[in-house]
Amino acid sequence: MQPSAGPALPHTRARSVHWITTAAVIAAVIGSAALVQPAGASTGRPAADAKAGKPTPAVTPPPDARAAHYPLACAGAPVDVVDQASGDLDGDGRPETVAVVRCHSETGTPPSGLYVLSADPGAAAPRIVETLVDPKEQRSFKGLRIDGRTVRATVLGYSTDDVPRCCPDQQRDYSWEWRSGTYYEIPGALANSV
């Protein structure tokens, strides 16, 4: 090491004030990092933090579409639940299930019904609270989903009785919105419509 050529410069000498200030700044950064957590992070403390000791309500499972009884005349064939989606459609805090249901068939595409199911506490099976599309309308469905309180699906149909039941030649997007205690059907654009 070479000796310095002159007196030590004032900014090269570490004083105790410098070290105390540096330590305080580092402690403040570490302290604030410990207080800030990402959304949804757990503090490790049980529900005592949430709502001042109130227990969190149990989550109600959605109705099981396979346990419901449907008004289908299947001549002894089983009922197939082709598609289903769940969500709280009426805003009562309990989920409903929307189910696409048809009679089982090894060939062709039997007509489907679109049903809304609700589960009563203690009931053995969910009950149908609304029939959105009756199987008598000779329709099929694809793309069933729930957005908030709205049920959405593409409805498939046939232009004539001569069209094979395997191959619907018409389709139209539909929505069913829960408003004022009932479902309102809202058809989409008319192109190639059902």
CSV table of C-alpha atoms in Angstrom, one decimal:
chain,number,residue,atom,x,y,z
A,1,MET,CA,0.0,0.0,0.0
A,2,GLN,CA,1.3,3.4,-0.9
A,3,PRO,CA,1.2,6.2,1.7
A,4,SER,CA,-1.1,9.1,0.7
A,5,ALA,CA,0.5,12.1,-0.8
A,6,GLY,CA,-1.3,14.5,1.4
A,7,PRO,CA,-3.7,15.0,4.3
A,8,ALA,CA,-6.8,12.7,4.3
A,9,LEU,CA,-9.8,14.1,2.5
A,10,PRO,CA,-12.8,14.8,4.7
A,11,HIS,CA,-15.1,12.6,2.7
A,12,THR,CA,-12.9,9.6,3.1
A,13,ARG,CA,-13.1,9.4,6.9
A,14,ALA,CA,-16.0,7.4,8.3
A,15,ARG,CA,-17.5,9.0,11.3
A,16,SER,CA,-19.9,7.4,13.7
A,17,VAL,CA,-22.8,9.6,12.4
A,18,HIS,CA,-22.2,8.1,9.0
A,19,TRP,CA,-22.5,4.6,10.3
A,20,ILE,CA,-25.6,5.3,12.5
A,21,THR,CA,-27.4,6.9,9.5
A,22,THR,CA,-26.5,4.0,7.2
A,23,ALA,CA,-27.8,1.5,9.8
A,24,ALA,CA,-31.0,3.5,10.3
A,25,VAL,CA,-31.7,3.6,6.6
A,26,ILE,CA,-31.1,-0.2,6.2
A,27,ALA,CA,-33.3,-1.0,9.2
A,28,ALA,CA,-36.1,1.2,7.7
A,29,VAL,CA,-35.9,-0.6,4.4
A,30,ILE,CA,-36.0,-4.1,6.0
A,31,GLY,CA,-38.8,-3.1,8.3
A,32,SER,CA,-41.0,-1.7,5.5
A,33,ALA,CA,-40.3,-4.8,3.4
A,34,ALA,CA,-41.5,-7.0,6.3
A,35,LEU,CA,-44.8,-5.0,6.5
A,36,VAL,CA,-45.6,-5.1,2.8
A,37,GLN,CA,-46.9,-8.4,1.5
A,38,PRO,CA,-48.3,-9.4,-1.8
A,39,ALA,CA,-52.1,-9.7,-2.2
A,40,GLY,CA,-53.4,-13.0,-0.9
A,41,ALA,CA,-50.3,-13.7,1.3
A,42,SER,CA,-50.9,-15.4,4.6
A,43,THR,CA,-49.6,-13.9,7.8
A,44,GLY,CA,-49.6,-17.3,9.5
A,45,ARG,CA,-52.2,-16.1,12.0
A,46,PRO,CA,-55.5,-18.0,11.9
A,47,ALA,CA,-58.9,-16.5,11.4
A,48,ALA,CA,-58.6,-14.3,14.4
A,49,ASP,CA,-57.3,-11.6,12.1
A,50,ALA,CA,-60.2,-11.9,9.7
A,51,LYS,CA,-63.3,-10.1,10.9
A,52,ALA,CA,-62.2,-9.8,14.6
A,53,GLY,CA,-62.6,-13.5,15.5
A,54,LYS,CA,-65.7,-14.3,13.4
A,55,PRO,CA,-65.6,-17.7,11.8
A,56,THR,CA,-65.5,-17.8,8.1
A,57,PRO,CA,-68.6,-19.4,6.6
A,58,ALA,CA,-68.4,-22.8,5.0
A,59,VAL,CA,-68.2,-22.9,1.3
A,60,THR,CA,-71.3,-24.5,-0.2
A,61,PRO,CA,-70.5,-27.0,-3.0
A,62,PRO,CA,-72.4,-26.6,-6.2
A,63,PRO,CA,-75.2,-29.1,-7.0
A,64,ASP,CA,-74.1,-32.4,-8.5
A,65,ALA,CA,-75.7,-32.5,-11.9
A,66,ARG,CA,-75.4,-36.3,-12.0
A,67,ALA,CA,-77.5,-36.7,-8.8
A,68,ALA,CA,-80.5,-34.8,-10.1
A,69,HIS,CA,-83.7,-36.3,-11.6
A,70,TYR,CA,-84.6,-34.9,-15.1
A,71,PRO,CA,-87.9,-35.0,-16.9
A,72,LEU,CA,-86.7,-37.0,-19.8
A,73,ALA,CA,-88.4,-40.0,-21.4
A,74,CYS,CA,-85.4,-42.1,-22.2
A,75,ALA,CA,-87.2,-45.5,-22.7
A,76,GLY,CA,-85.0,-47.2,-20.2
A,77,ALA,CA,-81.7,-45.7,-21.4
A,78,PRO,CA,-79.6,-43.8,-18.9
A,79,VAL,CA,-79.4,-40.0,-18.8
A,80,ASP,CA,-76.1,-38.4,-19.8
A,81,VAL,CA,-74.9,-35.1,-18.3
A,82,VAL,CA,-73.0,-33.8,-21.4
A,83,ASP,CA,-71.7,-30.5,-19.9
A,84,GLN,CA,-72.1,-28.5,-16.8
A,85,ALA,CA,-71.0,-25.2,-15.2
A,86,SER,CA,-71.5,-23.8,-11.8
A,87,GLY,CA,-71.8,-20.3,-10.3
A,88,ASP,CA,-74.0,-18.1,-8.0
A,89,LEU,CA,-76.5,-17.0,-10.6
A,90,ASP,CA,-79.1,-15.5,-8.3
A,91,GLY,CA,-76.7,-13.8,-5.8
A,92,ASP,CA,-78.0,-15.7,-2.8
A,93,GLY,CA,-74.4,-16.9,-1.8
A,94,ARG,CA,-75.1,-20.5,-2.9
A,95,PRO,CA,-73.9,-21.8,-6.3
A,96,GLU,CA,-76.3,-23.2,-8.9
A,97,THR,CA,-75.3,-25.7,-11.6
A,98,VAL,CA,-76.4,-25.4,-15.2
A,99,ALA,CA,-76.5,-28.8,-16.9
A,100,VAL,CA,-76.8,-30.0,-20.5
A,101,VAL,CA,-78.6,-33.3,-20.3
A,102,ARG,CA,-79.8,-35.9,-22.8
A,103,CYS,CA,-80.8,-39.5,-23.1
A,104,HIS,CA,-77.9,-41.8,-23.8
A,105,SER,CA,-77.5,-43.1,-27.3
A,106,GLU,CA,-74.8,-45.1,-29.1
A,107,THR,CA,-75.6,-43.4,-32.4
A,108,GLY,CA,-76.8,-39.9,-33.4
A,109,THR,CA,-77.2,-36.9,-31.2
A,110,PRO,CA,-80.4,-37.0,-29.1
A,111,PRO,CA,-81.9,-33.6,-28.3
A,112,SER,CA,-80.5,-32.0,-25.1
A,113,GLY,CA,-82.2,-30.0,-22.4
A,114,LEU,CA,-80.6,-27.1,-20.5
A,115,TYR,CA,-81.5,-27.0,-16.8
A,116,VAL,CA,-80.6,-24.9,-13.8
A,117,LEU,CA,-80.2,-26.9,-10.6
A,118,SER,CA,-80.2,-25.7,-7.0
A,119,ALA,CA,-79.4,-27.8,-3.9
A,120,ASP,CA,-81.5,-27.4,-0.8
A,121,PRO,CA,-79.6,-27.9,2.5
A,122,GLY,CA,-80.2,-31.5,3.6
A,123,ALA,CA,-81.9,-32.6,0.4
A,124,ALA,CA,-80.7,-35.9,-1.1
A,125,ALA,CA,-80.7,-34.6,-4.7
A,126,PRO,CA,-80.6,-31.2,-6.3
A,127,ARG,CA,-83.8,-29.9,-7.8
A,128,ILE,CA,-84.5,-28.3,-11.2
A,129,VAL,CA,-85.3,-24.6,-10.6
A,130,GLU,CA,-85.5,-23.6,-14.3
A,131,THR,CA,-85.6,-25.2,-17.7
A,132,LEU,CA,-83.8,-22.9,-20.0
A,133,VAL,CA,-84.2,-25.1,-23.1
A,134,ASP,CA,-86.6,-28.1,-23.3
A,135,PRO,CA,-85.4,-31.2,-25.2
A,136,LYS,CA,-88.6,-31.0,-27.2
A,137,GLU,CA,-87.0,-28.0,-29.0
A,138,GLN,CA,-84.6,-30.5,-30.7
A,139,ARG,CA,-81.4,-28.6,-29.8
A,140,SER,CA,-77.8,-29.4,-28.8
A,141,PHE,CA,-75.3,-27.2,-27.1
A,142,LYS,CA,-71.6,-26.4,-27.1
A,143,GLY,CA,-69.4,-23.9,-25.1
A,144,LEU,CA,-71.5,-23.8,-22.0
A,145,ARG,CA,-70.1,-21.3,-19.4
A,146,ILE,CA,-71.2,-18.9,-16.7
A,147,ASP,CA,-70.1,-15.3,-16.6
A,148,GLY,CA,-71.2,-13.7,-13.3
A,149,ARG,CA,-75.0,-14.2,-13.3
A,150,THR,CA,-75.2,-15.0,-17.0
A,151,VAL,CA,-75.3,-18.4,-18.6
A,152,ARG,CA,-73.8,-18.6,-22.1
A,153,ALA,CA,-73.8,-21.3,-24.7
A,154,THR,CA,-73.9,-21.9,-28.5
A,155,VAL,CA,-77.2,-23.6,-29.4
A,156,LEU,CA,-77.1,-26.0,-32.3
A,157,GLY,CA,-80.2,-27.0,-34.4
A,158,TYR,CA,-81.4,-28.3,-37.7
A,159,SER,CA,-82.9,-26.3,-40.7
A,160,THR,CA,-85.2,-29.2,-41.7
A,161,ASP,CA,-86.1,-32.7,-40.6
A,162,ASP,CA,-84.0,-34.1,-43.5
A,163,VAL,CA,-80.7,-33.0,-41.8
A,164,PRO,CA,-79.1,-36.0,-40.1
A,165,ARG,CA,-79.3,-35.8,-36.3
A,166,CYS,CA,-75.6,-36.2,-36.1
A,167,CYS,CA,-74.8,-33.0,-37.9
A,168,PRO,CA,-76.6,-29.9,-36.8
A,169,ASP,CA,-76.5,-27.3,-39.6
A,170,GLN,CA,-77.5,-24.2,-37.6
A,171,GLN,CA,-76.0,-22.5,-34.6
A,172,ARG,CA,-76.6,-19.3,-32.6
A,173,ASP,CA,-75.0,-17.9,-29.4
A,174,TYR,CA,-77.5,-17.4,-26.5
A,175,SER,CA,-77.3,-15.9,-23.1
A,176,TRP,CA,-79.7,-16.3,-20.2
A,177,GLU,CA,-79.4,-13.5,-17.6
A,178,TRP,CA,-80.8,-13.6,-14.0
A,179,ARG,CA,-82.8,-10.4,-13.5
A,180,SER,CA,-85.6,-9.7,-11.0
A,181,GLY,CA,-86.1,-13.3,-10.0
A,182,THR,CA,-86.2,-14.9,-13.5
A,183,TYR,CA,-84.0,-15.8,-16.4
A,184,TYR,CA,-84.2,-13.7,-19.6
A,185,GLU,CA,-83.2,-15.4,-22.8
A,186,ILE,CA,-81.0,-13.1,-25.0
A,187,PRO,CA,-80.3,-14.5,-28.5
A,188,GLY,CA,-77.1,-13.5,-30.3
A,189,ALA,CA,-76.6,-12.5,-33.9
A,190,LEU,CA,-78.8,-14.1,-36.6
A,191,ALA,CA,-76.1,-15.6,-38.8
A,192,ASN,CA,-76.8,-19.3,-39.5
A,193,SER,CA,-79.3,-19.0,-36.6
A,194,VAL,CA,-81.4,-21.4,-34.6
